mmCIF file of N, CA, C and O in Angstrom:
data_model
loop_
_atom_site.group_PDB
_atom_site.id
_atom_site.type_symbol
_atom_site.label_atom_id
_atom_site.label_comp_id
_atom_site.label_asym_id
_atom_site.label_seq_id
_atom_site.Cartn_x
_atom_site.Cartn_y
_atom_site.Cartn_z
ATOM 1 N N MET A 1 13.220 9.849 -1.099
ATOM 2 C CA MET A 1 12.535 8.608 -0.799
ATOM 3 C C MET A 1 11.784 8.719 0.445
ATOM 4 O O MET A 1 12.329 9.198 1.441
ATOM 5 N N LYS A 2 10.505 8.259 0.529
ATOM 6 C CA LYS A 2 9.704 8.290 1.698
ATOM 7 C C LYS A 2 9.861 7.113 2.475
ATOM 8 O O LYS A 2 10.107 6.003 1.984
ATOM 9 N N ASN A 3 9.733 7.279 3.798
ATOM 10 C CA ASN A 3 9.847 6.221 4.756
ATOM 11 C C ASN A 3 8.449 5.350 4.688
ATOM 12 O O ASN A 3 7.473 6.059 4.826
ATOM 13 N N LEU A 4 8.497 4.032 4.755
ATOM 14 C CA LEU A 4 7.226 3.207 4.719
ATOM 15 C C LEU A 4 7.048 2.748 6.177
ATOM 16 O O LEU A 4 8.008 2.129 6.717
ATOM 17 N N VAL A 5 5.909 2.996 6.732
ATOM 18 C CA VAL A 5 5.600 2.480 8.031
ATOM 19 C C VAL A 5 4.529 1.418 7.944
ATOM 20 O O VAL A 5 3.445 1.685 7.462
ATOM 21 N N TRP A 6 4.946 0.212 8.335
ATOM 22 C CA TRP A 6 3.995 -0.906 8.276
ATOM 23 C C TRP A 6 3.060 -0.987 9.496
ATOM 24 O O TRP A 6 3.685 -1.179 10.561
ATOM 25 N N SER A 7 1.848 -0.967 9.277
ATOM 26 C CA SER A 7 0.849 -1.066 10.323
ATOM 27 C C SER A 7 0.809 -2.599 10.716
ATOM 28 O O SER A 7 1.244 -3.481 9.873
ATOM 29 N N ALA A 8 0.338 -2.988 11.894
ATOM 30 C CA ALA A 8 0.319 -4.437 12.333
ATOM 31 C C ALA A 8 -0.751 -5.098 11.305
ATOM 32 O O ALA A 8 -0.464 -6.235 10.951
ATOM 33 N N GLY A 9 -1.770 -4.457 10.976
ATOM 34 C CA GLY A 9 -2.807 -5.114 10.089
ATOM 35 C C GLY A 9 -2.104 -5.346 8.657
ATOM 36 O O GLY A 9 -2.358 -6.363 8.011
ATOM 37 N N PHE A 10 -1.316 -4.318 8.201
ATOM 38 C CA PHE A 10 -0.693 -4.604 6.884
ATOM 39 C C PHE A 10 0.246 -5.789 6.901
ATOM 40 O O PHE A 10 0.315 -6.592 6.062
ATOM 41 N N LEU A 11 1.048 -5.812 7.990
ATOM 42 C CA LEU A 11 2.035 -6.977 8.158
ATOM 43 C C LEU A 11 1.334 -8.215 8.214
ATOM 44 O O LEU A 11 1.690 -9.241 7.539
ATOM 45 N N ARG A 12 0.175 -8.348 8.933
ATOM 46 C CA ARG A 12 -0.578 -9.556 9.011
ATOM 47 C C ARG A 12 -1.130 -9.900 7.590
ATOM 48 O O ARG A 12 -0.923 -11.169 7.179
ATOM 49 N N ARG A 13 -1.589 -9.011 6.891
ATOM 50 C CA ARG A 13 -2.276 -9.313 5.635
ATOM 51 C C ARG A 13 -1.138 -9.667 4.549
ATOM 52 O O ARG A 13 -1.313 -10.586 3.739
ATOM 53 N N PHE A 14 0.020 -9.000 4.664
ATOM 54 C CA PHE A 14 1.189 -9.348 3.807
ATOM 55 C C PHE A 14 1.615 -10.793 3.959
ATOM 56 O O PHE A 14 1.815 -11.572 3.032
ATOM 57 N N LYS A 15 1.897 -11.209 5.197
ATOM 58 C CA LYS A 15 2.203 -12.522 5.552
ATOM 59 C C LYS A 15 1.108 -13.596 4.989
ATOM 60 O O LYS A 15 1.533 -14.558 4.348
ATOM 61 N N ARG A 16 -0.165 -13.280 5.254
ATOM 62 C CA ARG A 16 -1.161 -14.258 4.844
ATOM 63 C C ARG A 16 -1.225 -14.239 3.251
ATOM 64 O O ARG A 16 -1.292 -15.460 2.747
ATOM 65 N N LEU A 17 -1.155 -13.056 2.655
ATOM 66 C CA LEU A 17 -1.236 -13.093 1.201
ATOM 67 C C LEU A 17 -0.049 -13.726 0.472
ATOM 68 O O LEU A 17 -0.242 -14.532 -0.469
ATOM 69 N N THR A 18 1.148 -13.448 1.063
ATOM 70 C CA THR A 18 2.357 -14.103 0.437
ATOM 71 C C THR A 18 2.514 -15.567 0.730
ATOM 72 O O THR A 18 3.050 -16.361 -0.047
ATOM 73 N N LYS A 19 1.912 -15.965 1.796
ATOM 74 C CA LYS A 19 1.862 -17.527 2.076
ATOM 75 C C LYS A 19 0.968 -18.112 1.129
ATOM 76 O O LYS A 19 1.277 -19.276 0.651
ATOM 77 N N LYS A 20 -0.129 -17.473 0.925
ATOM 78 C CA LYS A 20 -1.188 -18.108 -0.041
ATOM 79 C C LYS A 20 -0.782 -18.048 -1.487
ATOM 80 O O LYS A 20 -1.053 -18.968 -2.254
ATOM 81 N N ASN A 21 -0.095 -16.913 -1.880
ATOM 82 C CA ASN A 21 0.359 -16.644 -3.170
ATOM 83 C C ASN A 21 1.803 -16.199 -3.297
ATOM 84 O O ASN A 21 2.164 -15.117 -3.409
ATOM 85 N N PRO A 22 2.713 -17.211 -3.049
ATOM 86 C CA PRO A 22 4.244 -16.856 -3.016
ATOM 87 C C PRO A 22 4.743 -16.021 -4.204
ATOM 88 O O PRO A 22 5.613 -15.244 -4.077
ATOM 89 N N GLN A 23 4.118 -16.143 -5.357
ATOM 90 C CA GLN A 23 4.544 -15.518 -6.522
ATOM 91 C C GLN A 23 4.322 -14.015 -6.526
ATOM 92 O O GLN A 23 4.871 -13.118 -7.159
ATOM 93 N N LEU A 24 3.473 -13.611 -5.594
ATOM 94 C CA LEU A 24 3.115 -12.135 -5.406
ATOM 95 C C LEU A 24 4.141 -11.406 -4.654
ATOM 96 O O LEU A 24 4.230 -10.161 -4.668
ATOM 97 N N ARG A 25 4.990 -12.069 -3.787
ATOM 98 C CA ARG A 25 5.833 -11.459 -2.927
ATOM 99 C C ARG A 25 6.769 -10.396 -3.672
ATOM 100 O O ARG A 25 6.982 -9.315 -3.255
ATOM 101 N N SER A 26 7.419 -10.896 -4.723
ATOM 102 C CA SER A 26 8.352 -10.052 -5.416
ATOM 103 C C SER A 26 7.624 -8.823 -6.067
ATOM 104 O O SER A 26 8.177 -7.812 -6.098
ATOM 105 N N GLN A 27 6.505 -9.160 -6.588
ATOM 106 C CA GLN A 27 5.641 -8.022 -7.114
ATOM 107 C C GLN A 27 5.290 -6.929 -6.067
ATOM 108 O O GLN A 27 5.485 -5.783 -6.399
ATOM 109 N N ILE A 28 4.952 -7.483 -4.949
ATOM 110 C CA ILE A 28 4.569 -6.554 -3.795
ATOM 111 C C ILE A 28 5.806 -5.742 -3.453
ATOM 112 O O ILE A 28 5.700 -4.607 -3.250
ATOM 113 N N GLU A 29 6.974 -6.367 -3.305
ATOM 114 C CA GLU A 29 8.211 -5.690 -2.947
ATOM 115 C C GLU A 29 8.586 -4.608 -3.927
ATOM 116 O O GLU A 29 8.993 -3.555 -3.542
ATOM 117 N N LYS A 30 8.382 -4.941 -5.203
ATOM 118 C CA LYS A 30 8.654 -3.928 -6.261
ATOM 119 C C LYS A 30 7.705 -2.715 -6.155
ATOM 120 O O LYS A 30 8.162 -1.595 -6.278
ATOM 121 N N VAL A 31 6.457 -2.980 -5.920
ATOM 122 C CA VAL A 31 5.491 -1.864 -5.671
ATOM 123 C C VAL A 31 5.842 -1.142 -4.497
ATOM 124 O O VAL A 31 5.812 0.245 -4.569
ATOM 125 N N LEU A 32 6.191 -1.733 -3.333
ATOM 126 C CA LEU A 32 6.567 -0.980 -2.147
ATOM 127 C C LEU A 32 7.880 -0.053 -2.406
ATOM 128 O O LEU A 32 7.972 1.045 -1.932
ATOM 129 N N GLN A 33 8.806 -0.540 -3.114
ATOM 130 C CA GLN A 33 10.049 0.194 -3.595
ATOM 131 C C GLN A 33 9.569 1.373 -4.323
ATOM 132 O O GLN A 33 10.034 2.566 -4.023
ATOM 133 N N LEU A 34 8.816 1.165 -5.388
ATOM 134 C CA LEU A 34 8.314 2.282 -6.200
ATOM 135 C C LEU A 34 7.528 3.357 -5.321
ATOM 136 O O LEU A 34 7.579 4.479 -5.554
ATOM 137 N N LEU A 35 6.673 2.790 -4.476
ATOM 138 C CA LEU A 35 5.843 3.576 -3.666
ATOM 139 C C LEU A 35 6.657 4.562 -2.718
ATOM 140 O O LEU A 35 6.444 5.673 -2.630
ATOM 141 N N ALA A 36 7.798 4.054 -2.238
ATOM 142 C CA ALA A 36 8.684 4.766 -1.404
ATOM 143 C C ALA A 36 9.425 5.854 -2.223
ATOM 144 O O ALA A 36 9.594 6.989 -1.754
ATOM 145 N N GLU A 37 9.703 5.482 -3.432
ATOM 146 C CA GLU A 37 10.413 6.462 -4.297
ATOM 147 C C GLU A 37 9.458 7.545 -4.806
ATOM 148 O O GLU A 37 9.775 8.744 -4.822
ATOM 149 N N ASP A 38 8.305 7.210 -5.348
ATOM 150 C CA ASP A 38 7.314 8.162 -5.846
ATOM 151 C C ASP A 38 5.889 7.469 -5.803
ATOM 152 O O ASP A 38 5.562 6.768 -6.570
ATOM 153 N N PRO A 39 5.119 7.946 -4.710
ATOM 154 C CA PRO A 39 3.800 7.324 -4.562
ATOM 155 C C PRO A 39 2.804 7.648 -5.612
ATOM 156 O O PRO A 39 1.793 7.025 -5.706
ATOM 157 N N PHE A 40 3.147 8.672 -6.502
ATOM 158 C CA PHE A 40 2.225 9.028 -7.537
ATOM 159 C C PHE A 40 2.786 8.653 -8.887
ATOM 160 O O PHE A 40 2.424 9.206 -9.893
ATOM 161 N N ASP A 41 3.693 7.610 -9.073
ATOM 162 C CA ASP A 41 4.215 7.099 -10.254
ATOM 163 C C ASP A 41 2.916 6.565 -10.999
ATOM 164 O O ASP A 41 2.091 5.946 -10.461
ATOM 165 N N SER A 42 2.926 6.824 -12.323
ATOM 166 C CA SER A 42 1.732 6.456 -13.180
ATOM 167 C C SER A 42 1.509 5.023 -13.146
ATOM 168 O O SER A 42 0.328 4.542 -13.256
ATOM 169 N N SER A 43 2.543 4.193 -13.030
ATOM 170 C CA SER A 43 2.352 2.723 -13.045
ATOM 171 C C SER A 43 1.645 2.132 -11.822
ATOM 172 O O SER A 43 0.995 1.071 -11.868
ATOM 173 N N LEU A 44 1.603 2.972 -10.766
ATOM 174 C CA LEU A 44 0.859 2.504 -9.547
ATOM 175 C C LEU A 44 -0.575 2.749 -9.546
ATOM 176 O O LEU A 44 -1.358 2.242 -8.864
ATOM 177 N N HIS A 45 -1.067 3.646 -10.510
ATOM 178 C CA HIS A 45 -2.462 4.033 -10.555
ATOM 179 C C HIS A 45 -2.962 4.534 -9.159
ATOM 180 O O HIS A 45 -4.118 4.165 -8.740
ATOM 181 N N THR A 46 -2.188 5.357 -8.414
ATOM 182 C CA THR A 46 -2.536 5.844 -7.197
ATOM 183 C C THR A 46 -3.709 6.825 -7.346
ATOM 184 O O THR A 46 -3.687 7.654 -8.255
ATOM 185 N N HIS A 47 -4.607 6.619 -6.376
ATOM 186 C CA HIS A 47 -5.839 7.525 -6.381
ATOM 187 C C HIS A 47 -6.419 7.699 -4.946
ATOM 188 O O HIS A 47 -6.175 6.729 -4.194
ATOM 189 N N ARG A 48 -6.911 8.807 -4.712
ATOM 190 C CA ARG A 48 -7.596 9.054 -3.345
ATOM 191 C C ARG A 48 -8.966 8.441 -3.276
ATOM 192 O O ARG A 48 -9.696 8.441 -4.232
ATOM 193 N N LEU A 49 -9.137 7.879 -2.117
ATOM 194 C CA LEU A 49 -10.478 7.224 -1.919
ATOM 195 C C LEU A 49 -11.490 8.182 -1.251
ATOM 196 O O LEU A 49 -11.110 9.186 -0.762
ATOM 197 N N LYS A 50 -12.802 7.869 -1.453
ATOM 198 C CA LYS A 50 -13.884 8.713 -0.917
ATOM 199 C C LYS A 50 -14.784 7.894 0.019
ATOM 200 O O LYS A 50 -14.495 6.678 0.172
ATOM 201 N N GLY A 51 -15.775 8.542 0.571
ATOM 202 C CA GLY A 51 -16.716 7.847 1.403
ATOM 203 C C GLY A 51 -16.034 7.499 2.821
ATOM 204 O O GLY A 51 -15.291 8.322 3.434
ATOM 205 N N TYR A 52 -16.301 6.379 3.323
ATOM 206 C CA TYR A 52 -15.740 6.033 4.628
ATOM 207 C C TYR A 52 -14.222 5.854 4.678
ATOM 208 O O TYR A 52 -13.653 5.821 5.706
ATOM 209 N N LEU A 53 -13.612 5.748 3.467
ATOM 210 C CA LEU A 53 -12.204 5.697 3.411
ATOM 211 C C LEU A 53 -11.549 7.036 2.954
ATOM 212 O O LEU A 53 -10.421 7.102 2.429
ATOM 213 N N ASP A 54 -12.317 8.110 3.199
ATOM 214 C CA ASP A 54 -11.836 9.453 2.847
ATOM 215 C C ASP A 54 -10.559 9.742 3.484
ATOM 216 O O ASP A 54 -10.297 9.470 4.652
ATOM 217 N N GLY A 55 -9.536 10.275 2.760
ATOM 218 C CA GLY A 55 -8.159 10.525 3.225
ATOM 219 C C GLY A 55 -7.173 9.374 3.010
ATOM 220 O O GLY A 55 -5.993 9.535 3.394
ATOM 221 N N VAL A 56 -7.700 8.205 2.581
ATOM 222 C CA VAL A 56 -6.869 7.053 2.296
ATOM 223 C C VAL A 56 -6.568 7.039 0.837
ATOM 224 O O VAL A 56 -7.423 7.472 0.047
ATOM 225 N N TRP A 57 -5.364 6.534 0.493
ATOM 226 C CA TRP A 57 -4.943 6.378 -0.930
ATOM 227 C C TRP A 57 -4.892 4.984 -1.271
ATOM 228 O O TRP A 57 -4.641 4.094 -0.380
ATOM 229 N N SER A 58 -5.007 4.618 -2.572
ATOM 230 C CA SER A 58 -4.883 3.231 -3.039
ATOM 231 C C SER A 58 -3.940 3.220 -4.192
ATOM 232 O O SER A 58 -3.921 4.201 -4.915
ATOM 233 N N CYS A 59 -3.141 2.147 -4.315
ATOM 234 C CA CYS A 59 -2.342 1.922 -5.432
ATOM 235 C C CYS A 59 -2.443 0.448 -5.875
ATOM 236 O O CYS A 59 -2.858 -0.440 -5.070
ATOM 237 N N SER A 60 -2.146 0.158 -7.099
ATOM 238 C CA SER A 60 -2.431 -1.177 -7.567
ATOM 239 C C SER A 60 -0.916 -2.022 -7.494
ATOM 240 O O SER A 60 0.092 -1.514 -7.803
ATOM 241 N N ILE A 61 -1.289 -3.329 -7.063
ATOM 242 C CA ILE A 61 -0.053 -4.277 -7.184
ATOM 243 C C ILE A 61 -0.125 -5.027 -8.433
ATOM 244 O O ILE A 61 0.812 -5.049 -9.180
ATOM 245 N N ASP A 62 -1.322 -5.477 -8.860
ATOM 246 C CA ASP A 62 -1.616 -6.071 -10.139
ATOM 247 C C ASP A 62 -3.151 -5.735 -10.424
ATOM 248 O O ASP A 62 -3.687 -4.878 -9.759
ATOM 249 N N TYR A 63 -3.770 -6.517 -11.392
ATOM 250 C CA TYR A 63 -5.041 -6.166 -11.787
ATOM 251 C C TYR A 63 -6.050 -6.287 -10.569
ATOM 252 O O TYR A 63 -6.986 -5.437 -10.437
ATOM 253 N N ASN A 64 -5.843 -7.362 -9.769
ATOM 254 C CA ASN A 64 -6.746 -7.678 -8.606
ATOM 255 C C ASN A 64 -6.413 -7.018 -7.359
ATOM 256 O O ASN A 64 -7.260 -6.892 -6.426
ATOM 257 N N ASN A 65 -5.145 -6.847 -7.081
ATOM 258 C CA ASN A 65 -4.704 -6.508 -5.704
ATOM 259 C C ASN A 65 -4.318 -5.082 -5.516
ATOM 260 O O ASN A 65 -3.744 -4.445 -6.439
ATOM 261 N N ARG A 66 -4.579 -4.527 -4.358
ATOM 262 C CA ARG A 66 -4.422 -3.078 -3.993
ATOM 263 C C ARG A 66 -3.594 -2.971 -2.705
ATOM 264 O O ARG A 66 -3.677 -3.918 -1.863
ATOM 265 N N ILE A 67 -2.920 -1.930 -2.450
ATOM 266 C CA ILE A 67 -2.360 -1.413 -1.186
ATOM 267 C C ILE A 67 -3.107 -0.199 -0.885
ATOM 268 O O ILE A 67 -3.214 0.815 -1.656
ATOM 269 N N LEU A 68 -3.602 -0.088 0.364
ATOM 270 C CA LEU A 68 -4.165 1.139 0.894
ATOM 271 C C LEU A 68 -3.246 1.822 1.893
ATOM 272 O O LEU A 68 -2.619 1.096 2.724
ATOM 273 N N PHE A 69 -3.022 3.113 1.776
ATOM 274 C CA PHE A 69 -2.145 3.835 2.606
ATOM 275 C C PHE A 69 -2.541 5.238 2.886
ATOM 276 O O PHE A 69 -3.430 5.783 2.252
ATOM 277 N N GLU A 70 -1.882 5.857 4.010
ATOM 278 C CA GLU A 70 -2.118 7.277 4.182
ATOM 279 C C GLU A 70 -0.804 7.931 4.101
ATOM 280 O O GLU A 70 0.280 7.344 4.573
ATOM 281 N N LEU A 71 -0.804 9.164 3.670
ATOM 282 C CA LEU A 71 0.382 10.023 3.741
ATOM 283 C C LEU A 71 0.265 10.886 5.025
ATOM 284 O O LEU A 71 -0.779 11.383 5.345
ATOM 285 N N PHE A 72 1.410 10.993 5.740
ATOM 286 C CA PHE A 72 1.314 11.859 6.977
ATOM 287 C C PHE A 72 2.727 12.396 7.175
ATOM 288 O O PHE A 72 3.770 11.949 6.649
ATOM 289 N N GLU A 73 2.810 13.499 7.973
ATOM 290 C CA GLU A 73 4.034 14.066 8.277
ATOM 291 C C GLU A 73 4.546 13.657 9.620
ATOM 292 O O GLU A 73 3.841 13.681 10.708
ATOM 293 N N ASN A 74 5.767 13.186 9.676
ATOM 294 C CA ASN A 74 6.438 12.671 10.939
ATOM 295 C C ASN A 74 6.715 13.989 11.700
ATOM 296 O O ASN A 74 7.437 14.912 11.214
ATOM 297 N N LEU A 75 6.128 14.081 12.929
ATOM 298 C CA LEU A 75 6.318 15.282 13.674
ATOM 299 C C LEU A 75 7.811 15.402 14.201
ATOM 300 O O LEU A 75 8.193 16.651 14.317
ATOM 301 N N ASP A 76 8.582 14.434 14.357
ATOM 302 C CA ASP A 76 9.885 14.482 14.818
ATOM 303 C C ASP A 76 10.829 15.036 13.706
ATOM 304 O O ASP A 76 11.623 15.957 13.936
ATOM 305 N N SER A 77 10.748 14.389 12.556
ATOM 306 C CA SER A 77 11.628 14.795 11.428
ATOM 307 C C SER A 77 11.017 15.823 10.486
ATOM 308 O O SER A 77 11.804 16.476 9.716
ATOM 309 N N GLY A 78 9.807 15.949 10.449
ATOM 310 C CA GLY A 78 9.117 16.912 9.489
ATOM 311 C C GLY A 78 8.952 16.359 8.129
ATOM 312 O O GLY A 78 8.521 17.132 7.190
ATOM 313 N N GLU A 79 9.344 15.154 7.905
ATOM 314 C CA GLU A 79 9.325 14.539 6.574
ATOM 315 C C GLU A 79 7.966 13.713 6.411
ATOM 316 O O GLU A 79 7.424 13.310 7.338
ATOM 317 N N GLU A 80 7.512 13.673 5.136
ATOM 318 C CA GLU A 80 6.308 12.975 4.799
ATOM 319 C C GLU A 80 6.735 11.489 4.809
ATOM 320 O O GLU A 80 7.711 11.083 4.279
ATOM 321 N N GLU A 81 5.810 10.673 5.458
ATOM 322 C CA GLU A 81 5.914 9.274 5.431
ATOM 323 C C GLU A 81 4.658 8.581 5.023
ATOM 324 O O GLU A 81 3.632 9.229 4.815
ATOM 325 N N ILE A 82 4.746 7.349 4.783
ATOM 326 C CA ILE A 82 3.632 6.517 4.158
ATOM 327 C C ILE A 82 3.305 5.452 5.146
ATOM 328 O O ILE A 82 4.102 4.652 5.431
ATOM 329 N N LEU A 83 2.000 5.567 5.687
ATOM 330 C CA LEU A 83 1.491 4.455 6.637
ATOM 331 C C LEU A 83 0.787 3.501 5.767
ATOM 332 O O LEU A 83 -0.259 3.737 5.188
ATOM 333 N N LEU A 84 1.330 2.197 5.688
ATOM 334 C CA LEU A 84 0.773 1.070 4.956
ATOM 335 C C LEU A 84 -0.423 0.545 5.733
ATOM 336 O O LEU A 84 -0.151 -0.007 6.876
ATOM 337 N N LEU A 85 -1.717 0.640 5.393
ATOM 338 C CA LEU A 85 -2.851 0.165 6.125
ATOM 339 C C LEU A 85 -3.183 -1.270 5.868
ATOM 340 O O LEU A 85 -3.367 -2.049 6.885
ATOM 341 N N THR A 86 -3.371 -1.599 4.632
ATOM 342 C CA THR A 86 -3.710 -3.054 4.328
ATOM 343 C C THR A 86 -3.445 -3.227 2.898
ATOM 344 O O THR A 86 -3.149 -2.446 2.154
ATOM 345 N N LEU A 87 -3.557 -4.549 2.471
ATOM 346 C CA LEU A 87 -3.431 -4.882 1.041
ATOM 347 C C LEU A 87 -4.199 -6.207 0.837
ATOM 348 O O LEU A 87 -4.568 -6.866 1.829
ATOM 349 N N GLY A 88 -4.547 -6.336 -0.345
ATOM 350 C CA GLY A 88 -5.356 -7.612 -0.778
ATOM 351 C C GLY A 88 -6.083 -7.350 -2.041
ATOM 352 O O GLY A 88 -5.941 -6.331 -2.705
ATOM 353 N N SER A 89 -7.050 -8.209 -2.315
ATOM 354 C CA SER A 89 -7.929 -8.113 -3.478
ATOM 355 C C SER A 89 -8.801 -6.791 -3.325
ATOM 356 O O SER A 89 -9.031 -6.359 -2.290
ATOM 357 N N HIS A 90 -9.241 -6.372 -4.532
ATOM 358 C CA HIS A 90 -10.053 -5.267 -4.571
ATOM 359 C C HIS A 90 -11.270 -5.316 -3.656
ATOM 360 O O HIS A 90 -11.629 -4.458 -2.815
ATOM 361 N N ASP A 91 -11.945 -6.584 -3.637
ATOM 362 C CA ASP A 91 -13.105 -6.791 -2.714
ATOM 363 C C ASP A 91 -12.720 -6.842 -1.290
ATOM 364 O O ASP A 91 -13.553 -6.384 -0.442
ATOM 365 N N ASP A 92 -11.539 -7.340 -0.923
ATOM 366 C CA ASP A 92 -11.058 -7.410 0.410
ATOM 367 C C ASP A 92 -10.728 -6.021 1.102
ATOM 368 O O ASP A 92 -11.078 -5.866 2.279
ATOM 369 N N VAL A 93 -10.131 -5.132 0.318
ATOM 370 C CA VAL A 93 -9.758 -3.858 0.884
ATOM 371 C C VAL A 93 -10.796 -2.816 0.865
ATOM 372 O O VAL A 93 -10.710 -1.842 1.622
ATOM 373 N N TYR A 94 -11.810 -2.879 -0.107
ATOM 374 C CA TYR A 94 -12.807 -1.848 -0.158
ATOM 375 C C TYR A 94 -14.000 -2.396 0.559
ATOM 376 O O TYR A 94 -14.979 -2.205 0.790
#
């Protein structure tokens, strides 16, 4: 299981999105759990982005909403971790 690191921007967007759409909270929590277990699970539709977001990965929460994240190695532990960058609708995050 990989460690999830929440950026300040991700936390802000999470609070805003779940306040606006409370029904999304449990769905987001399920996706985060699955992301920590296996970021490339087929149900997440994880894919690498290109262009100005090169090096960033995206996975799906539902049809309209995405989570953007980066994979990095923790220098202290040597383990791979996931930095959660932002989340929101397709148009918001791209």
